[in-house]
Amino acid sequence: MATIALPERGDKRRALLSATVLLAARPRQTQAALAHVLSFDLGAGPLTWLLTVLHSHLPDGPLDAALHEQLVALCTSDMLSVRVEASAVLTLAGHQPPSPPATAAHPTLAHAIAADLSSEDSA
């Protein structure tokens, strides 16, 4: 599973497929390895893929402690798809996901609101 961090697209694709097979065949044993892999800066696509597969193959019983910790951390990610999938896995496992972090408004939105408010003040 560690080859998922390799930069070549083919290597990454094979690693994602291997992770899928491992999670489907041995979900309990794969949790610790997955916790480690989810800590890498892989980007939204691979992280979302792994979390979706984990959600589909989550075993009964408690989550591995390291995986639980990593899922909680991913719930605060700035990548929406990663936050949503990490929260879904935690919820399915019977845990309350943390609230998503507050984020600043996009600069364009902030400028539009400021302009609107200033036009109301001058009226």
mmCIF file of the C-alpha atoms, coordinates in Angstrom:
data_MODEL
# 
_entry.id   MODEL 
# 
loop_
_atom_site.group_PDB 
_atom_site.id 
_atom_site.type_symbol 
_atom_site.label_atom_id 
_atom_site.label_alt_id 
_atom_site.label_comp_id 
_atom_site.label_asym_id 
_atom_site.label_entity_id 
_atom_site.label_seq_id 
_atom_site.pdbx_PDB_ins_code 
_atom_site.Cartn_x 
_atom_site.Cartn_y 
_atom_site.Cartn_z 
_atom_site.occupancy 
_atom_site.B_iso_or_equiv 
_atom_site.pdbx_formal_charge 
_atom_site.auth_seq_id 
_atom_site.auth_comp_id 
_atom_site.auth_asym_id 
_atom_site.auth_atom_id 
_atom_site.pdbx_PDB_model_num 
ATOM 1   C CA . MET A 1 1   ? 0.000   0.000  0.000   1.00 0.00 ? 1   MET A CA 1 
ATOM 2   C CA . ALA A 1 2   ? 2.946   2.330  0.526   1.00 0.00 ? 2   ALA A CA 1 
ATOM 3   C CA . THR A 1 3   ? 3.460   2.548  -3.249  1.00 0.00 ? 3   THR A CA 1 
ATOM 4   C CA . ILE A 1 4   ? 0.429   4.830  -3.348  1.00 0.00 ? 4   ILE A CA 1 
ATOM 5   C CA . ALA A 1 5   ? 2.815   7.675  -2.514  1.00 0.00 ? 5   ALA A CA 1 
ATOM 6   C CA . LEU A 1 6   ? 4.805   7.110  -5.719  1.00 0.00 ? 6   LEU A CA 1 
ATOM 7   C CA . PRO A 1 7   ? 4.337   9.898  -8.270  1.00 0.00 ? 7   PRO A CA 1 
ATOM 8   C CA . GLU A 1 8   ? 3.702   7.794  -11.383 1.00 0.00 ? 8   GLU A CA 1 
ATOM 9   C CA . ARG A 1 9   ? 0.035   7.451  -12.255 1.00 0.00 ? 9   ARG A CA 1 
ATOM 10  C CA . GLY A 1 10  ? 0.337   3.721  -13.040 1.00 0.00 ? 10  GLY A CA 1 
ATOM 11  C CA . ASP A 1 11  ? 1.976   3.023  -9.677  1.00 0.00 ? 11  ASP A CA 1 
ATOM 12  C CA . LYS A 1 12  ? -0.700  4.989  -7.877  1.00 0.00 ? 12  LYS A CA 1 
ATOM 13  C CA . ARG A 1 13  ? -3.486  3.194  -9.764  1.00 0.00 ? 13  ARG A CA 1 
ATOM 14  C CA . ARG A 1 14  ? -2.046  -0.248 -8.923  1.00 0.00 ? 14  ARG A CA 1 
ATOM 15  C CA . ALA A 1 15  ? -1.694  0.768  -5.277  1.00 0.00 ? 15  ALA A CA 1 
ATOM 16  C CA . LEU A 1 16  ? -5.315  1.953  -5.110  1.00 0.00 ? 16  LEU A CA 1 
ATOM 17  C CA . LEU A 1 17  ? -6.516  -1.305 -6.625  1.00 0.00 ? 17  LEU A CA 1 
ATOM 18  C CA . SER A 1 18  ? -4.313  -3.303 -4.247  1.00 0.00 ? 18  SER A CA 1 
ATOM 19  C CA . ALA A 1 19  ? -5.691  -1.359 -1.292  1.00 0.00 ? 19  ALA A CA 1 
ATOM 20  C CA . THR A 1 20  ? -9.206  -2.126 -2.504  1.00 0.00 ? 20  THR A CA 1 
ATOM 21  C CA . VAL A 1 21  ? -8.444  -5.851 -2.677  1.00 0.00 ? 21  VAL A CA 1 
ATOM 22  C CA . LEU A 1 22  ? -6.783  -5.836 0.754   1.00 0.00 ? 22  LEU A CA 1 
ATOM 23  C CA . LEU A 1 23  ? -9.692  -3.974 2.342   1.00 0.00 ? 23  LEU A CA 1 
ATOM 24  C CA . ALA A 1 24  ? -12.200 -6.328 0.759   1.00 0.00 ? 24  ALA A CA 1 
ATOM 25  C CA . ALA A 1 25  ? -10.284 -9.491 1.702   1.00 0.00 ? 25  ALA A CA 1 
ATOM 26  C CA . ARG A 1 26  ? -8.880  -8.538 5.113   1.00 0.00 ? 26  ARG A CA 1 
ATOM 27  C CA . PRO A 1 27  ? -10.545 -5.359 6.353   1.00 0.00 ? 27  PRO A CA 1 
ATOM 28  C CA . ARG A 1 28  ? -9.580  -5.755 10.016  1.00 0.00 ? 28  ARG A CA 1 
ATOM 29  C CA . GLN A 1 29  ? -5.902  -6.423 9.292   1.00 0.00 ? 29  GLN A CA 1 
ATOM 30  C CA . THR A 1 30  ? -5.652  -3.614 6.749   1.00 0.00 ? 30  THR A CA 1 
ATOM 31  C CA . GLN A 1 31  ? -6.821  -0.866 9.104   1.00 0.00 ? 31  GLN A CA 1 
ATOM 32  C CA . ALA A 1 32  ? -3.406  -0.078 10.633  1.00 0.00 ? 32  ALA A CA 1 
ATOM 33  C CA . ALA A 1 33  ? -1.741  0.104  7.218   1.00 0.00 ? 33  ALA A CA 1 
ATOM 34  C CA . LEU A 1 34  ? -4.556  2.261  5.909   1.00 0.00 ? 34  LEU A CA 1 
ATOM 35  C CA . ALA A 1 35  ? -4.180  4.646  8.852   1.00 0.00 ? 35  ALA A CA 1 
ATOM 36  C CA . HIS A 1 36  ? -0.561  5.181  7.849   1.00 0.00 ? 36  HIS A CA 1 
ATOM 37  C CA . VAL A 1 37  ? -1.362  5.657  4.163   1.00 0.00 ? 37  VAL A CA 1 
ATOM 38  C CA . LEU A 1 38  ? -4.184  8.120  4.924   1.00 0.00 ? 38  LEU A CA 1 
ATOM 39  C CA . SER A 1 39  ? -1.634  10.342 6.681   1.00 0.00 ? 39  SER A CA 1 
ATOM 40  C CA . PHE A 1 40  ? 0.177   10.973 3.368   1.00 0.00 ? 40  PHE A CA 1 
ATOM 41  C CA . ASP A 1 41  ? -0.541  14.102 1.328   1.00 0.00 ? 41  ASP A CA 1 
ATOM 42  C CA . LEU A 1 42  ? -2.053  12.165 -1.586  1.00 0.00 ? 42  LEU A CA 1 
ATOM 43  C CA . GLY A 1 43  ? -4.575  14.699 -2.836  1.00 0.00 ? 43  GLY A CA 1 
ATOM 44  C CA . ALA A 1 44  ? -8.350  14.588 -2.818  1.00 0.00 ? 44  ALA A CA 1 
ATOM 45  C CA . GLY A 1 45  ? -8.827  11.861 -5.442  1.00 0.00 ? 45  GLY A CA 1 
ATOM 46  C CA . PRO A 1 46  ? -6.766  9.043  -3.902  1.00 0.00 ? 46  PRO A CA 1 
ATOM 47  C CA . LEU A 1 47  ? -7.817  9.901  -0.344  1.00 0.00 ? 47  LEU A CA 1 
ATOM 48  C CA . THR A 1 48  ? -11.483 9.935  -1.317  1.00 0.00 ? 48  THR A CA 1 
ATOM 49  C CA . TRP A 1 49  ? -11.071 6.623  -3.161  1.00 0.00 ? 49  TRP A CA 1 
ATOM 50  C CA . LEU A 1 50  ? -9.487  4.968  -0.111  1.00 0.00 ? 50  LEU A CA 1 
ATOM 51  C CA . LEU A 1 51  ? -12.099 6.365  2.257   1.00 0.00 ? 51  LEU A CA 1 
ATOM 52  C CA . THR A 1 52  ? -14.942 5.258  -0.018  1.00 0.00 ? 52  THR A CA 1 
ATOM 53  C CA . VAL A 1 53  ? -13.520 1.734  -0.207  1.00 0.00 ? 53  VAL A CA 1 
ATOM 54  C CA . LEU A 1 54  ? -13.050 1.699  3.579   1.00 0.00 ? 54  LEU A CA 1 
ATOM 55  C CA . HIS A 1 55  ? -16.665 2.799  3.985   1.00 0.00 ? 55  HIS A CA 1 
ATOM 56  C CA . SER A 1 56  ? -17.784 -0.066 1.728   1.00 0.00 ? 56  SER A CA 1 
ATOM 57  C CA . HIS A 1 57  ? -15.691 -2.698 3.524   1.00 0.00 ? 57  HIS A CA 1 
ATOM 58  C CA . LEU A 1 58  ? -15.730 -1.520 7.125   1.00 0.00 ? 58  LEU A CA 1 
ATOM 59  C CA . PRO A 1 59  ? -15.638 -4.579 9.378   1.00 0.00 ? 59  PRO A CA 1 
ATOM 60  C CA . ASP A 1 60  ? -17.850 -5.037 12.408  1.00 0.00 ? 60  ASP A CA 1 
ATOM 61  C CA . GLY A 1 61  ? -16.245 -4.141 15.690  1.00 0.00 ? 61  GLY A CA 1 
ATOM 62  C CA . PRO A 1 62  ? -14.078 -1.292 16.865  1.00 0.00 ? 62  PRO A CA 1 
ATOM 63  C CA . LEU A 1 63  ? -11.871 0.740  14.576  1.00 0.00 ? 63  LEU A CA 1 
ATOM 64  C CA . ASP A 1 64  ? -8.123  0.454  14.903  1.00 0.00 ? 64  ASP A CA 1 
ATOM 65  C CA . ALA A 1 65  ? -7.033  3.313  17.229  1.00 0.00 ? 65  ALA A CA 1 
ATOM 66  C CA . ALA A 1 66  ? -4.600  4.782  14.680  1.00 0.00 ? 66  ALA A CA 1 
ATOM 67  C CA . LEU A 1 67  ? -7.255  4.663  11.950  1.00 0.00 ? 67  LEU A CA 1 
ATOM 68  C CA . HIS A 1 68  ? -9.797  6.354  14.214  1.00 0.00 ? 68  HIS A CA 1 
ATOM 69  C CA . GLU A 1 69  ? -7.299  9.113  14.982  1.00 0.00 ? 69  GLU A CA 1 
ATOM 70  C CA . GLN A 1 70  ? -6.502  9.618  11.288  1.00 0.00 ? 70  GLN A CA 1 
ATOM 71  C CA . LEU A 1 71  ? -10.198 9.712  10.341  1.00 0.00 ? 71  LEU A CA 1 
ATOM 72  C CA . VAL A 1 72  ? -10.822 12.392 12.973  1.00 0.00 ? 72  VAL A CA 1 
ATOM 73  C CA . ALA A 1 73  ? -7.931  14.405 11.531  1.00 0.00 ? 73  ALA A CA 1 
ATOM 74  C CA . LEU A 1 74  ? -9.300  14.019 7.989   1.00 0.00 ? 74  LEU A CA 1 
ATOM 75  C CA . CYS A 1 75  ? -12.666 15.381 9.135   1.00 0.00 ? 75  CYS A CA 1 
ATOM 76  C CA . THR A 1 76  ? -10.957 18.775 9.380   1.00 0.00 ? 76  THR A CA 1 
ATOM 77  C CA . SER A 1 77  ? -9.372  18.592 5.931   1.00 0.00 ? 77  SER A CA 1 
ATOM 78  C CA . ASP A 1 78  ? -9.818  21.483 3.532   1.00 0.00 ? 78  ASP A CA 1 
ATOM 79  C CA . MET A 1 79  ? -10.889 18.926 0.884   1.00 0.00 ? 79  MET A CA 1 
ATOM 80  C CA . LEU A 1 80  ? -14.666 18.584 1.053   1.00 0.00 ? 80  LEU A CA 1 
ATOM 81  C CA . SER A 1 81  ? -14.865 15.061 -0.395  1.00 0.00 ? 81  SER A CA 1 
ATOM 82  C CA . VAL A 1 82  ? -12.274 13.832 2.116   1.00 0.00 ? 82  VAL A CA 1 
ATOM 83  C CA . ARG A 1 83  ? -14.128 15.454 5.034   1.00 0.00 ? 83  ARG A CA 1 
ATOM 84  C CA . VAL A 1 84  ? -17.434 13.927 3.958   1.00 0.00 ? 84  VAL A CA 1 
ATOM 85  C CA . GLU A 1 85  ? -16.069 10.408 3.458   1.00 0.00 ? 85  GLU A CA 1 
ATOM 86  C CA . ALA A 1 86  ? -14.059 10.434 6.701   1.00 0.00 ? 86  ALA A CA 1 
ATOM 87  C CA . SER A 1 87  ? -17.184 11.561 8.566   1.00 0.00 ? 87  SER A CA 1 
ATOM 88  C CA . ALA A 1 88  ? -19.241 8.836  6.882   1.00 0.00 ? 88  ALA A CA 1 
ATOM 89  C CA . VAL A 1 89  ? -16.764 6.134  7.946   1.00 0.00 ? 89  VAL A CA 1 
ATOM 90  C CA . LEU A 1 90  ? -16.720 7.397  11.533  1.00 0.00 ? 90  LEU A CA 1 
ATOM 91  C CA . THR A 1 91  ? -20.522 7.524  11.628  1.00 0.00 ? 91  THR A CA 1 
ATOM 92  C CA . LEU A 1 92  ? -20.821 3.999  10.218  1.00 0.00 ? 92  LEU A CA 1 
ATOM 93  C CA . ALA A 1 93  ? -18.375 2.789  12.874  1.00 0.00 ? 93  ALA A CA 1 
ATOM 94  C CA . GLY A 1 94  ? -20.573 4.330  15.591  1.00 0.00 ? 94  GLY A CA 1 
ATOM 95  C CA . HIS A 1 95  ? -18.454 7.403  16.314  1.00 0.00 ? 95  HIS A CA 1 
ATOM 96  C CA . GLN A 1 96  ? -19.480 11.035 16.286  1.00 0.00 ? 96  GLN A CA 1 
ATOM 97  C CA . PRO A 1 97  ? -17.372 12.893 13.696  1.00 0.00 ? 97  PRO A CA 1 
ATOM 98  C CA . PRO A 1 98  ? -16.077 16.317 14.717  1.00 0.00 ? 98  PRO A CA 1 
ATOM 99  C CA . SER A 1 99  ? -17.736 19.380 13.276  1.00 0.00 ? 99  SER A CA 1 
ATOM 100 C CA . PRO A 1 100 ? -16.062 20.707 10.145  1.00 0.00 ? 100 PRO A CA 1 
ATOM 101 C CA . PRO A 1 101 ? -13.825 23.706 10.693  1.00 0.00 ? 101 PRO A CA 1 
ATOM 102 C CA . ALA A 1 102 ? -15.100 27.186 9.981   1.00 0.00 ? 102 ALA A CA 1 
ATOM 103 C CA . THR A 1 103 ? -13.599 28.533 6.796   1.00 0.00 ? 103 THR A CA 1 
ATOM 104 C CA . ALA A 1 104 ? -13.177 32.040 5.553   1.00 0.00 ? 104 ALA A CA 1 
ATOM 105 C CA . ALA A 1 105 ? -15.399 33.216 2.735   1.00 0.00 ? 105 ALA A CA 1 
ATOM 106 C CA . HIS A 1 106 ? -13.880 33.199 -0.733  1.00 0.00 ? 106 HIS A CA 1 
ATOM 107 C CA . PRO A 1 107 ? -12.352 36.638 -1.467  1.00 0.00 ? 107 PRO A CA 1 
ATOM 108 C CA . THR A 1 108 ? -14.787 37.264 -4.333  1.00 0.00 ? 108 THR A CA 1 
ATOM 109 C CA . LEU A 1 109 ? -17.735 36.596 -2.052  1.00 0.00 ? 109 LEU A CA 1 
ATOM 110 C CA . ALA A 1 110 ? -16.257 38.751 0.703   1.00 0.00 ? 110 ALA A CA 1 
ATOM 111 C CA . HIS A 1 111 ? -15.762 41.653 -1.741  1.00 0.00 ? 111 HIS A CA 1 
ATOM 112 C CA . ALA A 1 112 ? -19.302 41.288 -3.110  1.00 0.00 ? 112 ALA A CA 1 
ATOM 113 C CA . ILE A 1 113 ? -20.799 41.346 0.383   1.00 0.00 ? 113 ILE A CA 1 
ATOM 114 C CA . ALA A 1 114 ? -18.649 44.324 1.388   1.00 0.00 ? 114 ALA A CA 1 
ATOM 115 C CA . ALA A 1 115 ? -19.673 46.185 -1.776  1.00 0.00 ? 115 ALA A CA 1 
ATOM 116 C CA . ASP A 1 116 ? -23.331 45.409 -1.170  1.00 0.00 ? 116 ASP A CA 1 
ATOM 117 C CA . LEU A 1 117 ? -23.133 46.548 2.429   1.00 0.00 ? 117 LEU A CA 1 
ATOM 118 C CA . SER A 1 118 ? -21.356 49.774 1.493   1.00 0.00 ? 118 SER A CA 1 
ATOM 119 C CA . SER A 1 119 ? -23.970 50.527 -1.185  1.00 0.00 ? 119 SER A CA 1 
ATOM 120 C CA . GLU A 1 120 ? -26.727 50.050 1.441   1.00 0.00 ? 120 GLU A CA 1 
ATOM 121 C CA . ASP A 1 121 ? -24.900 52.396 3.838   1.00 0.00 ? 121 ASP A CA 1 
ATOM 122 C CA . SER A 1 122 ? -24.711 55.125 1.192   1.00 0.00 ? 122 SER A CA 1 
ATOM 123 C CA . ALA A 1 123 ? -28.396 54.782 0.301   1.00 0.00 ? 123 ALA A CA 1 
# 
